[in-house]
Structures are given as C-alpha cells and as structure tokens.
C-alpha cells in the first residue's frame, strides 16, 4: 500500500491497483451494513494500514487477537473474531472458494488503498523503467486483461 509514511522511506511507481477495503464477517452473522455493528469489535493487527481505517469506524473498537495479518481470516471463519477488514479481491476469492464469510460493505471514508511497486529511493533508474513498463502494458491492453483475470 502506498502511504505517506512509506513514501518517506521508499519511492513508489504509479498505482497499479485501486483496492477497496471491505468489512467482512462470518456468513450467518445477521449484520448487513457497517452502521449496524456499533458496539462491536473489529479484529486487526497493530501497525497495518487497516488498523488506522478500523480505528475510524465510529462506534467500534479494535481488538488485536494476533500479530500475523494472515491469521485473521482463519480466526473469522472459526468465529473467534466477529469482524475483520480485508481487500475486496481477497474477500471475493474466499467467497468463491466457498468460505463461510460475507462482505458487509466497502468501508466509507478511507475504504480505498492504492498499491504500487516499492523501489529504493536510490534506484531512480529502476523506478523510471517500471513507470515505462506500466505505461506500455496499460496502452497495449495487457494491464486490463490481467486486472480482469485477477481482480474482478
């Protein structure tokens, strides 16, 4: 994810993906929209971009049941946590695989995360080459084909 703090440390290519961040719960949870979870907890990992977004969802608290982001979906499926934030493509893929989860909605205000290639500040040549490559694959249709295949 491209963030102001990370941009202080490394350079980023132009964003290659505009990610939607969604609130997810287990399939049989009756909650059906984000405002209906007031008073509940959202599970997350300290120091992530999602933590900041979770802290901004009014009327909720953030809990930290693990230090490994990859474990959150498993905890949700086991109903050890009630809600998590995740990327839209990850949630859709999990649902496609038959995982017992559902998307409650895109997180309002901050529910977008831009992905770009992170490159050392000193490596401006590589940054320029990645930029040229991105322009090429966008202009020749390759980017759209890959995006449709992997993110829709």
XYZ file of C-alpha atoms in Angstrom:
152
model
C 0.000 0.000 0.000
C 1.201 3.473 -0.816
C 1.089 5.600 2.331
C 2.685 8.964 3.193
C 4.867 7.315 5.840
C 6.126 4.670 3.416
C 6.771 7.329 0.748
C 9.262 8.932 3.137
C 11.322 5.728 3.068
C 10.928 4.401 -0.490
C 9.696 5.564 -3.892
C 6.563 4.106 -5.422
C 5.545 3.518 -9.007
C 2.274 4.959 -10.182
C -0.519 2.973 -8.524
C -1.338 -0.225 -10.375
C -4.428 -1.098 -8.342
C -7.120 0.877 -6.569
C -8.128 -1.536 -3.846
C -11.415 -1.347 -1.992
C -11.260 -2.242 1.686
C -14.258 -4.180 2.947
C -15.668 -5.201 6.294
C -16.162 -8.962 6.425
C -17.923 -11.245 8.903
C -18.992 -14.870 9.092
C -21.851 -15.848 6.810
C -24.566 -16.332 9.427
C -23.924 -13.039 11.232
C -27.150 -11.005 10.906
C -25.280 -7.697 10.435
C -25.920 -6.361 6.959
C -24.363 -2.897 6.850
C -21.442 -1.162 8.514
C -23.512 1.180 10.704
C -25.219 -1.851 12.276
C -22.046 -3.012 14.064
C -21.877 -0.219 16.673
C -20.568 -1.520 19.959
C -18.746 -4.420 18.308
C -15.035 -5.097 17.831
C -13.054 -5.313 14.607
C -10.044 -7.625 14.718
C -6.802 -6.362 13.234
C -3.021 -6.371 13.552
C -1.142 -3.415 15.056
C 0.736 -1.209 12.627
C -1.207 -2.051 9.467
C -2.960 0.366 7.119
C -6.182 -1.447 8.009
C -5.685 -0.659 11.722
C -5.959 3.071 11.029
C -9.109 2.521 8.970
C -10.647 0.239 11.620
C -9.999 2.878 14.283
C -12.018 5.334 12.178
C -15.212 3.244 12.095
C -17.437 5.062 14.578
C -18.900 3.165 17.485
C -16.496 0.229 17.247
C -13.332 -0.878 18.988
C -10.283 -2.558 17.509
C -9.044 -5.802 19.052
C -5.672 -7.437 18.414
C -6.025 -11.237 18.677
C -2.870 -11.970 16.653
C 0.303 -10.365 15.362
C 0.008 -12.059 11.966
C -2.364 -10.480 9.424
C -2.698 -13.758 7.525
C -4.331 -15.393 10.564
C -7.301 -13.008 10.745
C -9.401 -14.756 8.084
C -8.941 -18.100 9.849
C -9.999 -16.589 13.171
C -13.085 -15.161 11.475
C -14.027 -18.490 9.874
C -13.657 -20.167 13.289
C -15.851 -17.389 14.790
C -13.099 -16.425 17.218
C -13.489 -12.830 15.974
C -16.614 -11.177 14.620
C -15.332 -8.701 12.003
C -12.169 -8.054 10.014
C -11.125 -5.671 7.279
C -9.645 -7.124 4.122
C -9.091 -6.385 0.458
C -12.107 -6.735 -1.820
C -10.323 -9.248 -4.122
C -9.325 -11.426 -1.141
C -12.880 -11.422 0.229
C -14.414 -12.228 -3.163
C -11.908 -15.021 -3.748
C -12.606 -16.537 -0.326
C -16.336 -16.465 -1.046
C -15.729 -18.026 -4.465
C -13.859 -20.856 -2.723
C -16.916 -21.444 -0.556
C -15.554 -19.954 2.647
C -18.352 -19.220 5.162
C -17.956 -15.431 5.103
C -19.797 -12.435 3.717
C -18.954 -8.859 2.814
C -20.854 -6.283 4.859
C -19.697 -3.356 2.751
C -16.917 -1.121 1.490
C -15.544 0.932 4.354
C -16.641 4.553 3.916
C -14.024 7.286 4.135
C -10.688 5.572 3.757
C -12.027 2.464 2.133
C -9.536 2.754 -0.707
C -5.968 1.558 -0.696
C -3.618 2.195 -3.620
C -1.000 -0.401 -4.487
C 2.248 0.466 -6.230
C 5.664 -1.084 -6.628
C 8.025 -0.015 -3.825
C 11.528 0.847 -5.016
C 14.628 2.065 -3.123
C 14.980 5.856 -3.165
C 18.448 5.498 -4.699
C 17.210 3.392 -7.625
C 15.630 6.052 -9.841
C 16.626 4.131 -12.975
C 14.507 1.157 -11.914
C 11.649 3.487 -10.920
C 11.706 5.001 -14.422
C 11.820 1.564 -16.075
C 8.846 0.373 -14.023
C 6.989 3.562 -14.982
C 7.704 2.968 -18.688
C 6.619 -0.666 -18.386
C 3.362 0.347 -16.655
C 2.593 2.834 -19.454
C 3.278 0.155 -22.071
C 1.057 -2.531 -20.542
C -1.734 -0.023 -19.970
C -1.600 1.233 -23.540
C -1.440 -2.217 -25.192
C -4.313 -3.705 -23.139
C -2.210 -6.153 -21.105
C -2.978 -4.378 -17.835
C -6.749 -4.567 -18.405
C -6.551 -8.266 -19.270
C -4.564 -9.058 -16.121
C -6.807 -6.888 -13.966
C -9.962 -8.553 -15.313
C -8.459 -12.001 -14.766
C -7.231 -11.475 -11.222
C -9.276 -8.699 -9.636
C -12.863 -8.987 -10.884
